[in-house]
Coordinates of C-alpha atoms (C1' of nucleotides) in Angstrom, one line a residue:
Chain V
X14 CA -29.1 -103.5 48.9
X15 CA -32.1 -101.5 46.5
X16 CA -32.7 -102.7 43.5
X17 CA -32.2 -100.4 40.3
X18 CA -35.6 -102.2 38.4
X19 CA -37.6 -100.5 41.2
X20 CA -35.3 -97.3 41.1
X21 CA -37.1 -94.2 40.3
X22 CA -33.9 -92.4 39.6
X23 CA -33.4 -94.9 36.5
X24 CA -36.1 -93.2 34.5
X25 CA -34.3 -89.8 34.1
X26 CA -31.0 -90.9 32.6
X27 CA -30.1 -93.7 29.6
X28 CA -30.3 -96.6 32.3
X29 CA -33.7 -96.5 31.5
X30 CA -33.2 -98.4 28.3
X31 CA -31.9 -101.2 29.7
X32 CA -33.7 -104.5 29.3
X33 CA -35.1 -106.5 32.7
X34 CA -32.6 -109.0 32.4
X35 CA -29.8 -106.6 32.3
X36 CA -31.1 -104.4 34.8
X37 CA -31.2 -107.6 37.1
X38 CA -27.6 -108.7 36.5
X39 CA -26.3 -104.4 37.0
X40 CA -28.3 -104.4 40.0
X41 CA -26.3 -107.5 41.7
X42 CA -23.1 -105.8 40.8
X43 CA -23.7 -102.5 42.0
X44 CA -22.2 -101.1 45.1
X45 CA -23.9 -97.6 46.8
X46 CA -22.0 -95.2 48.6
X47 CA -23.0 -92.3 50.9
X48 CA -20.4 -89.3 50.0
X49 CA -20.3 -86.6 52.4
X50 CA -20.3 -82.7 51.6
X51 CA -16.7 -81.2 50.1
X52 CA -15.6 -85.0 49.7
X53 CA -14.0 -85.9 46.2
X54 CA -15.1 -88.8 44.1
X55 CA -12.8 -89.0 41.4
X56 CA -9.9 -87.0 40.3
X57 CA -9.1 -85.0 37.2
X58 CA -6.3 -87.9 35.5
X59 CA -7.7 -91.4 37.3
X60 CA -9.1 -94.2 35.5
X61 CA -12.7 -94.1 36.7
X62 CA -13.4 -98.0 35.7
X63 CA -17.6 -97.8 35.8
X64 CA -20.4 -95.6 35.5
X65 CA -22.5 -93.5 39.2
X66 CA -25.5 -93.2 38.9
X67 CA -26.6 -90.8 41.4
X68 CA -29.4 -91.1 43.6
X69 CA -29.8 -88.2 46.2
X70 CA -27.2 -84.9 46.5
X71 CA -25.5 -82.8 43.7
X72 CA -22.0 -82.5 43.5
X73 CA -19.5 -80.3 40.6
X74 CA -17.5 -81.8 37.9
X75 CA -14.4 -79.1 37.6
X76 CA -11.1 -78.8 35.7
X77 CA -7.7 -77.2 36.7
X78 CA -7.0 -74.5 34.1
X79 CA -3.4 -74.4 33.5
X80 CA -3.2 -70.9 35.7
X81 CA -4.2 -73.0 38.7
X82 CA -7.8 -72.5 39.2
X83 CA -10.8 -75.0 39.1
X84 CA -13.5 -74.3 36.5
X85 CA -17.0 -76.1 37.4
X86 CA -17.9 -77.5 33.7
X87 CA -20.9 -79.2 34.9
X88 CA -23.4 -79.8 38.0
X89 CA -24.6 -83.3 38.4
X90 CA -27.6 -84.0 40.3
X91 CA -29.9 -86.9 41.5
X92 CA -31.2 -88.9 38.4
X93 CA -28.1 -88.0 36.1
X94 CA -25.4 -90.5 35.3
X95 CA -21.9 -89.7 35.3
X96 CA -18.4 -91.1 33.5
X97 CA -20.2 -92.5 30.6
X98 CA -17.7 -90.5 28.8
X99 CA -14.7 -92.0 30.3
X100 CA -16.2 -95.8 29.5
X101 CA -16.8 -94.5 26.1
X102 CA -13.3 -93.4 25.2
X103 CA -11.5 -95.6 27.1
X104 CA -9.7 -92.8 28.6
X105 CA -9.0 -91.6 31.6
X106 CA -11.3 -88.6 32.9
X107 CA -10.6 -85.1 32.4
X108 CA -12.8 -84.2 35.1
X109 CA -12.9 -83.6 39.1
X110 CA -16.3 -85.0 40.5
X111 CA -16.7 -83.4 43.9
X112 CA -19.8 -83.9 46.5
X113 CA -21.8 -79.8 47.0
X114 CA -23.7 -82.4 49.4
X115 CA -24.5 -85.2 51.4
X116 CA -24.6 -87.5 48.2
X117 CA -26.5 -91.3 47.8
X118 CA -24.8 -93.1 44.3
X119 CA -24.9 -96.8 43.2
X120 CA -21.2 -97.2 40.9
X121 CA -21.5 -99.9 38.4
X122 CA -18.4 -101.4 37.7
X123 CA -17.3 -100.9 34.0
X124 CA -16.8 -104.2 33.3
X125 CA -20.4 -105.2 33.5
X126 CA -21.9 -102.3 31.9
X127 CA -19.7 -102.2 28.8
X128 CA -21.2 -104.8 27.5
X129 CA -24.7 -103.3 26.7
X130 CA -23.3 -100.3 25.8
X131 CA -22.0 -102.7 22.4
X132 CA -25.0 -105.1 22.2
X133 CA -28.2 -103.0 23.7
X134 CA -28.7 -100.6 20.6
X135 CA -31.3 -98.9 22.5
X136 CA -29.3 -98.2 25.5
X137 CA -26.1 -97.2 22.9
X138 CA -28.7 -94.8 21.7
X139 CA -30.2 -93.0 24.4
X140 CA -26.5 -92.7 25.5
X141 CA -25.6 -90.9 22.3
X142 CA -28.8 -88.9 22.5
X143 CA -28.1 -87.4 26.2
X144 CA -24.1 -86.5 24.8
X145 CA -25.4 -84.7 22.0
X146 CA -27.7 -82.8 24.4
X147 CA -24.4 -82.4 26.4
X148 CA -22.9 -81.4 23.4
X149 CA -25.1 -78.5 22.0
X150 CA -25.3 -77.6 25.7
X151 CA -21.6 -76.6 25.6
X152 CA -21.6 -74.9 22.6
X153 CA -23.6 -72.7 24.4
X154 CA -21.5 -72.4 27.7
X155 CA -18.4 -71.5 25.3
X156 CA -20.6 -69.1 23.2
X157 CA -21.4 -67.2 26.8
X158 CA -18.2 -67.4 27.8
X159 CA -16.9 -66.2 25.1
X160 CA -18.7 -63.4 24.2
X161 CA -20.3 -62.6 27.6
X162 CA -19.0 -60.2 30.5
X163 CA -19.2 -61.3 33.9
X164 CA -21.8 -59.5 35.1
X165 CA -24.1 -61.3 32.4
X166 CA -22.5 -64.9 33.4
X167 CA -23.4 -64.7 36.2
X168 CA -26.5 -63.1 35.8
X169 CA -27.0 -66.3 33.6
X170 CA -25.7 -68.4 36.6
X171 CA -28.4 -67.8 38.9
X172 CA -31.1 -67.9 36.3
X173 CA -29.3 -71.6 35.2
X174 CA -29.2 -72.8 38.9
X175 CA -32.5 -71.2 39.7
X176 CA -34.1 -73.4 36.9
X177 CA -32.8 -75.8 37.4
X178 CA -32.5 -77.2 41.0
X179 CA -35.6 -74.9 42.4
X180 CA -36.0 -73.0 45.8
X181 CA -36.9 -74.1 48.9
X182 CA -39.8 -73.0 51.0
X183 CA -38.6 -69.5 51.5
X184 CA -37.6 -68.8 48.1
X185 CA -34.0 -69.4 48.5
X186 CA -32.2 -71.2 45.1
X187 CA -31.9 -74.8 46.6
X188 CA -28.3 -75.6 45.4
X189 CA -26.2 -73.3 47.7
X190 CA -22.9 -72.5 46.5
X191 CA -20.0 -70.5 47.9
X192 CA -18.7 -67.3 46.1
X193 CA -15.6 -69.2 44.8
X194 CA -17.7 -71.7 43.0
X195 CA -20.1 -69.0 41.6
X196 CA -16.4 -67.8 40.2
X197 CA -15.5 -71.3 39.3
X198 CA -18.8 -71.2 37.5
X199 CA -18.5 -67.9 36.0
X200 CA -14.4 -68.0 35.3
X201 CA -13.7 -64.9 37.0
X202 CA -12.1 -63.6 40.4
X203 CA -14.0 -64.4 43.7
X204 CA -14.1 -60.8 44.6
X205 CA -15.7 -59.8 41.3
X206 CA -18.6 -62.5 42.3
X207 CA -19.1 -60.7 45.5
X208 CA -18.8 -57.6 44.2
X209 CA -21.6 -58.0 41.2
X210 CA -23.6 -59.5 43.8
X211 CA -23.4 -56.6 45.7
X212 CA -24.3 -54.7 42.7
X213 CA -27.2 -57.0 42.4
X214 CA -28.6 -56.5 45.7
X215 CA -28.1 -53.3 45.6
X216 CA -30.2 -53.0 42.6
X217 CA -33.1 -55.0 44.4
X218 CA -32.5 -58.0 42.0
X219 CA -31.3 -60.6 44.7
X220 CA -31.4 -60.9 48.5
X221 CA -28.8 -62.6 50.5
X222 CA -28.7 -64.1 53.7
X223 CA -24.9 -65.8 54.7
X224 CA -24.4 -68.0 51.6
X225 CA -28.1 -68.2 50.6
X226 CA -28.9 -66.6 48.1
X227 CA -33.0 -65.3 46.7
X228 CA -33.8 -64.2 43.6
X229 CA -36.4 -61.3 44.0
X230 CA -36.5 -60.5 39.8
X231 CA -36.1 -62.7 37.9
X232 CA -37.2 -60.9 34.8
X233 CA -35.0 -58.1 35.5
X234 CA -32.1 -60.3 36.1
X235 CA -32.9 -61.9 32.7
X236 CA -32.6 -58.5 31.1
X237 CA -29.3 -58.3 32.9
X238 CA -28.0 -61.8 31.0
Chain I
X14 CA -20.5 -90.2 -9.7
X15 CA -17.6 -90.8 -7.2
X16 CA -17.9 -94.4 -4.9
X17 CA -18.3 -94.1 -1.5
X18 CA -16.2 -97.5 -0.9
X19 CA -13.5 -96.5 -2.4
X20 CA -13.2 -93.1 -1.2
X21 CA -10.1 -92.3 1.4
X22 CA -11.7 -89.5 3.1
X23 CA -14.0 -92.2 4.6
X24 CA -11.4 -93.9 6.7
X25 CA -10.7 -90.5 8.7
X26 CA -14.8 -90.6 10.3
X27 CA -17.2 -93.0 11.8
X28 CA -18.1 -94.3 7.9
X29 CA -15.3 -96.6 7.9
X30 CA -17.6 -98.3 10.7
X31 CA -20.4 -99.4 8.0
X32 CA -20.5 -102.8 6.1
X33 CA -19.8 -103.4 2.5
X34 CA -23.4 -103.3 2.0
X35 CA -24.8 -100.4 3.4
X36 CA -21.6 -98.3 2.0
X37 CA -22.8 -99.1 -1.4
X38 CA -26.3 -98.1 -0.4
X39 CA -25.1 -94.8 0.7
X40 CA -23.3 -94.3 -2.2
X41 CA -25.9 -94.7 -4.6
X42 CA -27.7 -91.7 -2.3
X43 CA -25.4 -89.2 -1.6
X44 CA -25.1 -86.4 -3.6
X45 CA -21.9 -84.2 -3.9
X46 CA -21.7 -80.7 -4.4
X47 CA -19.3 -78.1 -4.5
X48 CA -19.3 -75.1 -2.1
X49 CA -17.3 -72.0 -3.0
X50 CA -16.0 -69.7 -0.4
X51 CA -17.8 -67.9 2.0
X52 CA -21.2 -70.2 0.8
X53 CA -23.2 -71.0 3.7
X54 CA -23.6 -74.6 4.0
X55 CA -26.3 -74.5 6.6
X56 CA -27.8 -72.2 9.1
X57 CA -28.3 -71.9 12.5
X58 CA -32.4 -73.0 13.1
X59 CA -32.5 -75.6 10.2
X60 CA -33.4 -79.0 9.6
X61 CA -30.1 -80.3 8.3
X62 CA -32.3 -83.3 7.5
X63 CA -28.2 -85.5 6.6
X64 CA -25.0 -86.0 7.3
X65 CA -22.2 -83.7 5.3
X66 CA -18.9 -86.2 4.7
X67 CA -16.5 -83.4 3.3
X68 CA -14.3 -84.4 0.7
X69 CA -12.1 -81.1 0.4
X70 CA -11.9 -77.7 1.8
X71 CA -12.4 -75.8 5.4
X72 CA -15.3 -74.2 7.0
X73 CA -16.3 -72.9 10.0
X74 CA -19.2 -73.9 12.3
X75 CA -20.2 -70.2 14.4
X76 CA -23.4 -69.7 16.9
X77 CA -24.9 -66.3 16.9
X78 CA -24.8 -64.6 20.4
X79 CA -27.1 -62.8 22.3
X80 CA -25.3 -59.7 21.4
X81 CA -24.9 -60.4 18.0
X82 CA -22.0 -61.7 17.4
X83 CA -20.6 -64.7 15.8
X84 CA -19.1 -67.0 18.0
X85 CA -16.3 -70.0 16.2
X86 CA -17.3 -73.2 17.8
X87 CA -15.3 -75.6 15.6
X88 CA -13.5 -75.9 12.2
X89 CA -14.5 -78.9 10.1
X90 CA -12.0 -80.5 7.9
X91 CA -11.3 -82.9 5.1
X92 CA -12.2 -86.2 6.7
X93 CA -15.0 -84.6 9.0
X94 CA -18.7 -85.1 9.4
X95 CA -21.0 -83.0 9.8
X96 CA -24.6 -82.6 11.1
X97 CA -24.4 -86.3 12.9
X98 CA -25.2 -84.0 16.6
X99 CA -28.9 -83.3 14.7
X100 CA -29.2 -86.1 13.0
X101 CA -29.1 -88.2 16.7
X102 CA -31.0 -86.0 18.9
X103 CA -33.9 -84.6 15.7
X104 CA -33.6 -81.0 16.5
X105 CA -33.0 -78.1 14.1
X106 CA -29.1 -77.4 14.0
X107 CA -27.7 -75.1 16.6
X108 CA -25.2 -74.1 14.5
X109 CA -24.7 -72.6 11.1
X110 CA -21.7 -73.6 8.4
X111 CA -19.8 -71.3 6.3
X112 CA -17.0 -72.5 4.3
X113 CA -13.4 -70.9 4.1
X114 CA -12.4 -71.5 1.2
X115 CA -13.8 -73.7 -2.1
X116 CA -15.1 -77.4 -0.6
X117 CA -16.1 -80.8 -2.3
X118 CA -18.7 -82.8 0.4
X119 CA -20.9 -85.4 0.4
X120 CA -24.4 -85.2 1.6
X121 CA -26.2 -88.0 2.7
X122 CA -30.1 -88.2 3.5
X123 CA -30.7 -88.7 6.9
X124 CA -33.4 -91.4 6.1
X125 CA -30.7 -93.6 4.3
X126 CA -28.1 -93.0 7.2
X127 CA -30.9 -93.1 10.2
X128 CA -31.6 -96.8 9.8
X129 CA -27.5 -97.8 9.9
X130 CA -27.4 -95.5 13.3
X131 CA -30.0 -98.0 15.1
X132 CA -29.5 -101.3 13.3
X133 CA -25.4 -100.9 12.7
X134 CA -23.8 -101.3 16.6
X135 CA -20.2 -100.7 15.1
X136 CA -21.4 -97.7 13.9
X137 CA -23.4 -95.8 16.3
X138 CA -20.5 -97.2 18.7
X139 CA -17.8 -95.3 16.7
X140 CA -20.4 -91.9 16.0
X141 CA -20.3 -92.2 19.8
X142 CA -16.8 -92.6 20.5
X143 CA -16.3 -89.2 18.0
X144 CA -19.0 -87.6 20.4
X145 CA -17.0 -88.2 23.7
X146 CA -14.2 -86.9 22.1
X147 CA -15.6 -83.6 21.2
X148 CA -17.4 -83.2 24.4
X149 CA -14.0 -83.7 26.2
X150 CA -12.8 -80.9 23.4
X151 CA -15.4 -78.9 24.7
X152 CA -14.2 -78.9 27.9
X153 CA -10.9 -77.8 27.1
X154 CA -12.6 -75.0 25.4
X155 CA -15.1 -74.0 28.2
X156 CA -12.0 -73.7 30.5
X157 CA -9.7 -71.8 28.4
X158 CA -12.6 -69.2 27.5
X159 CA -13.3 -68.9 31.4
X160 CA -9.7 -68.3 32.8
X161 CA -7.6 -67.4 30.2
X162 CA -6.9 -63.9 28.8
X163 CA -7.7 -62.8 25.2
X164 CA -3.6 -62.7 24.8
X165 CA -3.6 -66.3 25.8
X166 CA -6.3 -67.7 23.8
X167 CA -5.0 -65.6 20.7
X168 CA -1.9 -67.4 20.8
X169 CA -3.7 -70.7 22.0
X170 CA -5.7 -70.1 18.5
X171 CA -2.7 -69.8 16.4
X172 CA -0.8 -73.3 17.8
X173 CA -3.9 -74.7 17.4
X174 CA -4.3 -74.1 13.7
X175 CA -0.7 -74.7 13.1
X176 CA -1.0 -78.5 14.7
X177 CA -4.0 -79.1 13.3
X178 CA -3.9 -77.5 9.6
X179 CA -0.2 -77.5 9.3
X180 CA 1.6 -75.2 7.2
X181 CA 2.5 -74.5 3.5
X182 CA 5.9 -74.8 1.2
X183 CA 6.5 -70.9 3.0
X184 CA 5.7 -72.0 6.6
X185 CA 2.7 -69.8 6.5
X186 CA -0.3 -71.7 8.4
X187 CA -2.7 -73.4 5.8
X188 CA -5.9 -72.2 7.1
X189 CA -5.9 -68.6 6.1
X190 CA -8.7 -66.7 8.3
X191 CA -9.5 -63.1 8.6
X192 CA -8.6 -61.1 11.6
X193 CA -12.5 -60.8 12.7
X194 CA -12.9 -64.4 12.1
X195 CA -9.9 -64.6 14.7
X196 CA -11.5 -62.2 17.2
X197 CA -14.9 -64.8 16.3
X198 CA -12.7 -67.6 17.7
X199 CA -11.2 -66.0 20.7
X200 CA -14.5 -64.3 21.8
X201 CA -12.8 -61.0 21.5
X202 CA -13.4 -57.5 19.5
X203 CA -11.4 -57.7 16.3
X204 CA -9.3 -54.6 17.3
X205 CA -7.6 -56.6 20.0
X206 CA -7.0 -59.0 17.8
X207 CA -4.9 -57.0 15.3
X208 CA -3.1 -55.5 18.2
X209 CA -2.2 -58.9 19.7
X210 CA -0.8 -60.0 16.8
X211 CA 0.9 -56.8 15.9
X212 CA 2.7 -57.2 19.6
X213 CA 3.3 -61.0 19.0
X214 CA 4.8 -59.7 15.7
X215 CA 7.4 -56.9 17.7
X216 CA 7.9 -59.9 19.9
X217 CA 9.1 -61.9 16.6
X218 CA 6.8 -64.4 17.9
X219 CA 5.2 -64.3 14.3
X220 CA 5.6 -62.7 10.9
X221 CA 2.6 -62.0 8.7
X222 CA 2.1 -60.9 4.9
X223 CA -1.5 -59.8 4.3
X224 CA -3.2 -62.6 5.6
X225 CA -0.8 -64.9 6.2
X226 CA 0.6 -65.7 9.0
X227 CA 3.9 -67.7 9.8
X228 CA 4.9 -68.8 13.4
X229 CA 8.4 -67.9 14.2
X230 CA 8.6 -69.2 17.7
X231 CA 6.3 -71.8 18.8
X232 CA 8.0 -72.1 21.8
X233 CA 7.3 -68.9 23.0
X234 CA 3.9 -68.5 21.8
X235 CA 3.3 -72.0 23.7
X236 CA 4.7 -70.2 26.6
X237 CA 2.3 -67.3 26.4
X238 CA -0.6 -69.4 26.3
Chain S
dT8 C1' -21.2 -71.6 73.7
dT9 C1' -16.9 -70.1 72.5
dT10 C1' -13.5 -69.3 69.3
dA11 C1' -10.5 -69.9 65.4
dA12 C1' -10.9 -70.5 60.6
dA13 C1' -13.2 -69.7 56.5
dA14 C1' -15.9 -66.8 53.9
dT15 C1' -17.8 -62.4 52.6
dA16 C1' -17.4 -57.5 51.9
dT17 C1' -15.3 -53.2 50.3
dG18 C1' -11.7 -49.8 49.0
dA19 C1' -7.7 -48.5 46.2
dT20 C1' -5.3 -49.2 42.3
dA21 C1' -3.4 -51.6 38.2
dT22 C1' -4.2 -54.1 34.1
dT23 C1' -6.8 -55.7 30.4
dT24 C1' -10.0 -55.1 27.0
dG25 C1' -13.6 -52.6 24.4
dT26 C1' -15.1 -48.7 21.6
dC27 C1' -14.8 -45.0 18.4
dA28 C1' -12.2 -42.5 15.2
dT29 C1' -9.2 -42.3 11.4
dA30 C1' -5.6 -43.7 8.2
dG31 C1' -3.2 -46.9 5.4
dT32 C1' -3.2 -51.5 2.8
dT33 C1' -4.9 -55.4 0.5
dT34 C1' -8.2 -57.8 -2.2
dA35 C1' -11.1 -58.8 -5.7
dA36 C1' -14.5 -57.1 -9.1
dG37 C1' -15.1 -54.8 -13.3
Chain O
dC15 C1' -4.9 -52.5 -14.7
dT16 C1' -7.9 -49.7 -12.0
dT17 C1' -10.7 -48.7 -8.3
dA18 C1' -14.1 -49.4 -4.7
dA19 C1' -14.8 -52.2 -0.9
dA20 C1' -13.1 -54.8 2.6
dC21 C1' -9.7 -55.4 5.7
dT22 C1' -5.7 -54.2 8.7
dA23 C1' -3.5 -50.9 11.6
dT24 C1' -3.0 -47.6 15.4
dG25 C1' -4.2 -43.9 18.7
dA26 C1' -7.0 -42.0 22.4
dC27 C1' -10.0 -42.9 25.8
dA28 C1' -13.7 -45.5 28.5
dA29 C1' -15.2 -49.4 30.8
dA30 C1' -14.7 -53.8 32.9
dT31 C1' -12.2 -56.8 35.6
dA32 C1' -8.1 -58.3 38.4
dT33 C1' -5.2 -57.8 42.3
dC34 C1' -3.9 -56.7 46.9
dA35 C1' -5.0 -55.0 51.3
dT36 C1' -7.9 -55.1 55.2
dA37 C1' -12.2 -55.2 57.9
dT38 C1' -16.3 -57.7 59.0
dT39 C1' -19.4 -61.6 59.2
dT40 C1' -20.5 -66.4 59.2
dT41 C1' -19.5 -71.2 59.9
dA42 C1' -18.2 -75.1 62.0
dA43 C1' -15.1 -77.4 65.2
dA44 C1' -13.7 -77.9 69.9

DNA sequence: TTTAAAATATGATATTTGTCATAGTTTAAG
DNA sequence: CTTAAACTATGACAAATATCATATTTTAAA
């Protein structure tokens, strides 16, 4: 069993405020789990009962809109935490956490954690800090969504995930994603994804090759967003 | 000077979470003001540099968009606080305020209130618990902008304002808003707005008179959205 | 490696929404 | 109370997007 004091992942999300002694005691009640590709972690509705911290993979937290379709809210990837939201209201999650690959998380049970979130002030902090990032981050989601068309969104998309998660070697954008989550992203029909994309490589903007995806302009595809 | 202890607006936000002590040390800092309608309160790019406690009145928080429109993020009511998102993480708002009609708030210094965030658990607990809550508003938001059509939000916008605000003596919804501020919410041009609501009103889903606007059948407006 | 299932691609068409023009109404300032 | 400015209303048309159908390609399981 690792040890979260030696974790690197720690430093990039509030875990990092915890104190030696705490980080000893959530490091004996931790359990890891290897999650494979397309397999869900929690489901929209259950109680969630503890915090993942995730160490290796990326995975999409999604909601059913009431016309039956998934909207990805958020991506989650190695360093970030996830259901501190949950612990904090006491409720249970509004979200769908689902693996986009082979995943490596350590779950702290809430039980144990819930604790410093009331007596570490530091820790309480940096956890307020990273929502209200979270916060003014979907102000501007709804503001794109909002007053955006869909060629823009997803325009914005690939810049975001491009960012974001990187390329590899050959220049493809790292995280690869199927058309239906680019519309899951975007809020908009899977054909219009393909379509714009179409459009886009048509323009010389993108390349495609099966579901990878290359981004040949960026600043054009900038101007597009 | 009006006493921050005794004050019944307090007990609606995350103020009823502070002692005796430092209430009385906030009260001898605040200032209030009045704000008449249409006043910006703040905007979008400044240091708020406090905490807005409002004592009376409605106004709207908005986000410019890349194509220059105003986008609605959020009404804030009597009982609300505003400016706590840039007080925790110390960047210039990302939104600006505009009030709806004539308002009575509080400000409060962010160095008086800054020190009771760290030191005051209870507090930054309950500023937290308000944060979760809005980010799992957010959500709602993000997904109903994504998937649902202007006709849906429209109506969405309406129930929302009737649960929230209520209505008056005539059963005309409290908050009064212009059709553009409408279209501001929705994400939509103003023209579709007045055309949604002039089919909702051939429906008999709603009546309106100048301005006002009564619900007639929540039922079936819950039913379109 | 083969093959069925899943995903991508594209056309045709319907629907929704945006834009521009213009007219009528309401609101608020003087 | 009057009047200009702001807002609401509606038509005509354009543009964007959704839906349904079908063909092709890719992926992954056997």
């Amino acid at each position: 069993m690792s040890n979260c004091e030696q974790c690197i992942v720690r430093q990039f999300n509030s875990l990092k405020s915890l104190t030696k002694e705490e980080l000893i005691r959530i490091s004996g009640c931790k359990t890891s789990k290897t999650i494979k590709k397309g397999q869900l972690i929690f489901d929209e509705g259950e109680n969630v009962n503890g915090v993942y911290c995730i160490r290796e993979g990326i995975c999409k937290l999604t909601k059913l809109s009431a016309n039956g379709r998934d909207q990805i809210v958020k991506l989650v990837v190695k360093g970030d935490l996830m259901g501190q939201r949950s612990l904090v209201s006491e409720e249970v999650t509004n979200l769908s956490a689902t693996a986009l690959s082979e995943m490596e998380v350590c779950f702290i049970p809430k039980h144990e954690i819930m604790a410093d979130l009331h007596k570490n002030s530091n820790f309480t902090f940096d956890v307020l800090q990273h929502m209200a990032k979270d916060l003014r981050e979907a102000d501007n989601v709804i503001v794109n969504m909002a007053q955006k068309s869909v060629r823009q969104r997803l325009a914005e998309a690939l810049i975001y995930i491009h960012r974001t998660f990187g390329t590899t070697d050959e220049g493809m954008l790292r995280v690869i994603l199927s058309r239906e989550d680019y519309a899951n992203i975007v809020g908009t029909a899977t054909e219009s994804v393909i379509r714009i994309l179409s459009q886009f490589k048509k323009d010389n903007l993108i390349t495609t090759k099966g579901k990878q995806i290359r981004i040949e302009d960026l600043e054009a595809l900038k101007h597009v967003s």
